[in-house]
Amino acid sequence: MQDIDALRDELLAQVDGATDEAALESIRVAALGKKGSISALMRGLGKMTPEERQTAGPALNGLKNEVDGAIRAAKARLEDAALDARLARETLDMTLPVAPEDRGTIHPVSQVIDEITEIFAAMGFQVAEGPDIEEDFYNFTALNIPPEHPARQMHDTFYLPERPDGTRKVLRTHTSPVQVRTMLNSKPPLRIIAPGRTYRCDSDQTHTPMFHQVEALVVDEATHMGHLKGCIEAFCRAFFEVDEVKMRFRPSYFPFTEPSAEVDIGCSRKGGEVRIGEGDDWLEIMGCGMVHPKVLEHGGIDPAKYQGFALGMGLDRIAMLKYGAPDLRAFFDSDLRWLRHYGFAALDLPTLGQGISR
Ligand code: DAH
């Protein structure tokens, strides 16, 4: 028994004195490994008389557990200390100026979203959001596009696997589902815009599988096409930073609006460059219309009391147009040279007062 006490004192002292994990590991091997001192004593149990074994057995086991526990605790202590030291060593001074070569930029699409938000916010619109992975119901059915409706085929939809109840989610093919989500979670009058990512299974020089749209929705008790037209006109003047914009409304069809129109704005294409606010050419920029009564109903709004208008616009193409980026695919290549060239300074926020794009 004396052996055991002496060995315990010696081993615990060694553990206490260990300053790194390697030292602890060699103490462990020397005590508890196959040829270790404690293991040797354990082997001695076999040669003892049963009476001797009755006291020596538990004592040895106790020693083994105690030493093992002390080693584990010391290891944890050392690990904590190492982490503390590393955290102290790797602290960053957030107040230091950023090195010029590390400076990030705002992507033209983000810039255009900021500009549009600023313009619509000044007209009393709030920003609303919906999920990119959307229920088939909100993306189609609630927008008056029931299953089997031919408009579904035009959307090149990415479908997620069907669930046991037969329903499936989709990557939203437009920002219009946010219309119904907003109607269901707030009360009219409504004025919202919903910028965000949209997805269609389509890829060539002018289409990427992921692209961006902005949706606008107004619901009130006396809303009409004149309001829609005025709103779009005000938006175009502010966004393209011109005093007059020539506009034309072409009759069109969308299942979720009635009547529906597509909006073209006047432009010139001299020398292959599109200029807004001059020339005799036309550029299609958005779809719009009066919200279909069925869509209001799906949104829990009484169409006998309320009407609304909505519009949807692709953002990538107008960002290209406004900032002169020639190739859509380059928008999403994450090429740092491109981003530095076409990106905007982070603190250069668009405001109506200072000029939207300065
Ligand atoms: N969601 C339509 C699309 O992706 C665009 C659109 C058209 C949105 C008319 C609207 C609208 O809100 O009124 O192609």
PDB file of N, CA, C and O and ligand atoms in Angstrom, residues 155 173-176 179 200 211 213-216 254 256-257 260-261 286-290 309-313, ligand 1:
ATOM      1  N   HIS A 155     -42.121  29.344 -67.477  1.00  0.00           N
ATOM      2  CA  HIS A 155     -41.249  29.779 -66.384  1.00  0.00           C
ATOM      3  C   HIS A 155     -39.981  28.955 -66.198  1.00  0.00           C
ATOM      4  O   HIS A 155     -39.155  29.288 -65.354  1.00  0.00           O
ATOM      5  N   THR A 173     -39.634  31.717 -59.419  1.00  0.00           N
ATOM      6  CA  THR A 173     -39.308  32.103 -60.788  1.00  0.00           C
ATOM      7  C   THR A 173     -39.507  33.597 -61.008  1.00  0.00           C
ATOM      8  O   THR A 173     -39.176  34.127 -62.060  1.00  0.00           O
ATOM      9  N   HIS A 174     -40.081  34.266 -60.011  1.00  0.00           N
ATOM     10  CA  HIS A 174     -40.270  35.721 -60.070  1.00  0.00           C
ATOM     11  C   HIS A 174     -40.485  36.231 -58.646  1.00  0.00           C
ATOM     12  O   HIS A 174     -40.588  35.421 -57.710  1.00  0.00           O
ATOM     13  N   THR A 175     -40.509  37.550 -58.466  1.00  0.00           N
ATOM     14  CA  THR A 175     -40.714  38.085 -57.110  1.00  0.00           C
ATOM     15  C   THR A 175     -42.197  38.253 -56.802  1.00  0.00           C
ATOM     16  O   THR A 175     -42.551  38.633 -55.689  1.00  0.00           O
ATOM     17  N   SER A 176     -43.068  37.922 -57.761  1.00  0.00           N
ATOM     18  CA  SER A 176     -44.508  38.113 -57.546  1.00  0.00           C
ATOM     19  C   SER A 176     -45.082  37.351 -56.338  1.00  0.00           C
ATOM     20  O   SER A 176     -46.050  37.835 -55.741  1.00  0.00           O
ATOM     21  N   GLN A 179     -46.087  39.287 -53.342  1.00  0.00           N
ATOM     22  CA  GLN A 179     -47.373  40.009 -53.303  1.00  0.00           C
ATOM     23  C   GLN A 179     -48.353  39.330 -52.355  1.00  0.00           C
ATOM     24  O   GLN A 179     -48.907  39.957 -51.454  1.00  0.00           O
ATOM     25  N   ARG A 200     -34.506  30.687 -62.975  1.00  0.00           N
ATOM     26  CA  ARG A 200     -35.130  29.911 -64.055  1.00  0.00           C
ATOM     27  C   ARG A 200     -34.063  29.068 -64.741  1.00  0.00           C
ATOM     28  O   ARG A 200     -32.909  29.492 -64.832  1.00  0.00           O
ATOM     29  N   PHE A 211     -31.144  35.276 -61.359  1.00  0.00           N
ATOM     30  CA  PHE A 211     -31.153  36.678 -61.771  1.00  0.00           C
ATOM     31  C   PHE A 211     -31.943  37.476 -60.736  1.00  0.00           C
ATOM     32  O   PHE A 211     -32.299  36.926 -59.683  1.00  0.00           O
ATOM     33  N   GLN A 213     -35.023  40.434 -59.679  1.00  0.00           N
ATOM     34  CA  GLN A 213     -36.200  41.221 -60.050  1.00  0.00           C
ATOM     35  C   GLN A 213     -36.569  42.127 -58.892  1.00  0.00           C
ATOM     36  O   GLN A 213     -36.157  41.906 -57.756  1.00  0.00           O
ATOM     37  N   VAL A 214     -37.388  43.117 -59.194  1.00  0.00           N
ATOM     38  CA  VAL A 214     -38.054  43.850 -58.121  1.00  0.00           C
ATOM     39  C   VAL A 214     -39.539  43.871 -58.449  1.00  0.00           C
ATOM     40  O   VAL A 214     -39.937  44.003 -59.602  1.00  0.00           O
ATOM     41  N   GLU A 215     -40.326  43.679 -57.409  1.00  0.00           N
ATOM     42  CA  GLU A 215     -41.771  43.691 -57.519  1.00  0.00           C
ATOM     43  C   GLU A 215     -42.268  44.930 -56.797  1.00  0.00           C
ATOM     44  O   GLU A 215     -41.684  45.319 -55.789  1.00  0.00           O
ATOM     45  N   ALA A 216     -43.306  45.564 -57.301  1.00  0.00           N
ATOM     46  CA  ALA A 216     -43.951  46.620 -56.510  1.00  0.00           C
ATOM     47  C   ALA A 216     -45.424  46.298 -56.435  1.00  0.00           C
ATOM     48  O   ALA A 216     -45.994  45.751 -57.382  1.00  0.00           O
ATOM     49  N   PHE A 254     -50.697  38.856 -68.243  1.00  0.00           N
ATOM     50  CA  PHE A 254     -50.143  38.125 -67.095  1.00  0.00           C
ATOM     51  C   PHE A 254     -51.346  37.572 -66.334  1.00  0.00           C
ATOM     52  O   PHE A 254     -52.345  38.276 -66.186  1.00  0.00           O
ATOM     53  N   PHE A 256     -51.853  37.212 -63.314  1.00  0.00           N
ATOM     54  CA  PHE A 256     -52.119  37.827 -62.002  1.00  0.00           C
ATOM     55  C   PHE A 256     -52.511  39.296 -62.094  1.00  0.00           C
ATOM     56  O   PHE A 256     -52.675  39.953 -61.069  1.00  0.00           O
ATOM     57  N   THR A 257     -52.626  39.823 -63.324  1.00  0.00           N
ATOM     58  CA  THR A 257     -53.100  41.204 -63.463  1.00  0.00           C
ATOM     59  C   THR A 257     -54.161  41.271 -64.546  1.00  0.00           C
ATOM     60  O   THR A 257     -54.159  40.485 -65.500  1.00  0.00           O
ATOM     61  N   SER A 260     -53.419  43.947 -68.143  1.00  0.00           N
ATOM     62  CA  SER A 260     -51.966  43.841 -68.017  1.00  0.00           C
ATOM     63  C   SER A 260     -51.298  44.657 -69.114  1.00  0.00           C
ATOM     64  O   SER A 260     -51.863  44.838 -70.196  1.00  0.00           O
ATOM     65  N   ALA A 261     -50.109  45.129 -68.832  1.00  0.00           N
ATOM     66  CA  ALA A 261     -49.372  45.894 -69.840  1.00  0.00           C
ATOM     67  C   ALA A 261     -47.877  45.660 -69.700  1.00  0.00           C
ATOM     68  O   ALA A 261     -47.405  45.259 -68.630  1.00  0.00           O
ATOM     69  N   MET A 286     -40.523  46.662 -68.077  1.00  0.00           N
ATOM     70  CA  MET A 286     -41.247  45.949 -67.012  1.00  0.00           C
ATOM     71  C   MET A 286     -42.619  45.471 -67.468  1.00  0.00           C
ATOM     72  O   MET A 286     -43.124  45.887 -68.501  1.00  0.00           O
ATOM     73  N   GLY A 287     -43.183  44.577 -66.657  1.00  0.00           N
ATOM     74  CA  GLY A 287     -44.562  44.156 -66.814  1.00  0.00           C
ATOM     75  C   GLY A 287     -45.355  44.741 -65.657  1.00  0.00           C
ATOM     76  O   GLY A 287     -44.817  44.964 -64.581  1.00  0.00           O
ATOM     77  N   CYS A 288     -46.649  45.017 -65.913  1.00  0.00           N
ATOM     78  CA  CYS A 288     -47.435  45.622 -64.839  1.00  0.00           C
ATOM     79  C   CYS A 288     -48.921  45.422 -65.104  1.00  0.00           C
ATOM     80  O   CYS A 288     -49.314  44.879 -66.138  1.00  0.00           O
ATOM     81  N   GLY A 289     -49.739  45.891 -64.189  1.00  0.00           N
ATOM     82  CA  GLY A 289     -51.182  45.811 -64.394  1.00  0.00           C
ATOM     83  C   GLY A 289     -51.924  45.993 -63.095  1.00  0.00           C
ATOM     84  O   GLY A 289     -51.325  46.215 -62.042  1.00  0.00           O
ATOM     85  N   MET A 290     -53.263  45.889 -63.195  1.00  0.00           N
ATOM     86  CA  MET A 290     -54.102  45.959 -61.994  1.00  0.00           C
ATOM     87  C   MET A 290     -54.207  44.549 -61.415  1.00  0.00           C
ATOM     88  O   MET A 290     -54.446  43.584 -62.148  1.00  0.00           O
ATOM     89  N   PHE A 309     -52.425  47.862 -57.879  1.00  0.00           N
ATOM     90  CA  PHE A 309     -51.611  47.654 -59.072  1.00  0.00           C
ATOM     91  C   PHE A 309     -50.282  47.030 -58.682  1.00  0.00           C
ATOM     92  O   PHE A 309     -49.868  47.100 -57.517  1.00  0.00           O
ATOM     93  N   ALA A 310     -49.670  46.384 -59.660  1.00  0.00           N
ATOM     94  CA  ALA A 310     -48.402  45.711 -59.395  1.00  0.00           C
ATOM     95  C   ALA A 310     -47.501  45.882 -60.599  1.00  0.00           C
ATOM     96  O   ALA A 310     -47.962  46.125 -61.722  1.00  0.00           O
ATOM     97  N   LEU A 311     -46.205  45.780 -60.352  1.00  0.00           N
ATOM     98  CA  LEU A 311     -45.259  45.772 -61.464  1.00  0.00           C
ATOM     99  C   LEU A 311     -44.085  44.885 -61.112  1.00  0.00           C
ATOM    100  O   LEU A 311     -43.789  44.653 -59.944  1.00  0.00           O
ATOM    101  N   GLY A 312     -43.452  44.365 -62.151  1.00  0.00           N
ATOM    102  CA  GLY A 312     -42.286  43.516 -61.957  1.00  0.00           C
ATOM    103  C   GLY A 312     -41.235  43.870 -62.991  1.00  0.00           C
ATOM    104  O   GLY A 312     -41.543  44.056 -64.172  1.00  0.00           O
ATOM    105  N   MET A 313     -39.997  43.983 -62.527  1.00  0.00           N
ATOM    106  CA  MET A 313     -38.942  44.480 -63.415  1.00  0.00           C
ATOM    107  C   MET A 313     -37.680  43.656 -63.192  1.00  0.00           C
ATOM    108  O   MET A 313     -37.332  43.335 -62.050  1.00  0.00           O
TER     109      MET A 313
HETATM  110  N1  DAH B   1     -43.785  38.263 -62.585  1.00  0.00           N
HETATM  111  C1  DAH B   1     -43.633  38.678 -63.940  1.00  0.00           C
HETATM  112  C2  DAH B   1     -42.440  37.952 -64.543  1.00  0.00           C
HETATM  113  O1  DAH B   1     -41.603  37.481 -64.052  1.00  0.00           O
HETATM  114  C3  DAH B   1     -43.413  40.148 -64.058  1.00  0.00           C
HETATM  115  C4  DAH B   1     -44.617  40.938 -63.665  1.00  0.00           C
HETATM  116  C5  DAH B   1     -45.529  41.314 -64.611  1.00  0.00           C
HETATM  117  C6  DAH B   1     -44.837  41.302 -62.351  1.00  0.00           C
HETATM  118  C7  DAH B   1     -46.643  42.035 -64.298  1.00  0.00           C
HETATM  119  C8  DAH B   1     -45.963  42.044 -62.006  1.00  0.00           C
HETATM  120  C9  DAH B   1     -46.877  42.391 -63.000  1.00  0.00           C
HETATM  121  O2  DAH B   1     -46.219  42.426 -60.761  1.00  0.00           O
HETATM  122  O3  DAH B   1     -47.939  43.137 -62.654  1.00  0.00           O
HETATM  123  O4  DAH B   1     -42.200  37.801 -65.584  1.00  0.00           O
END
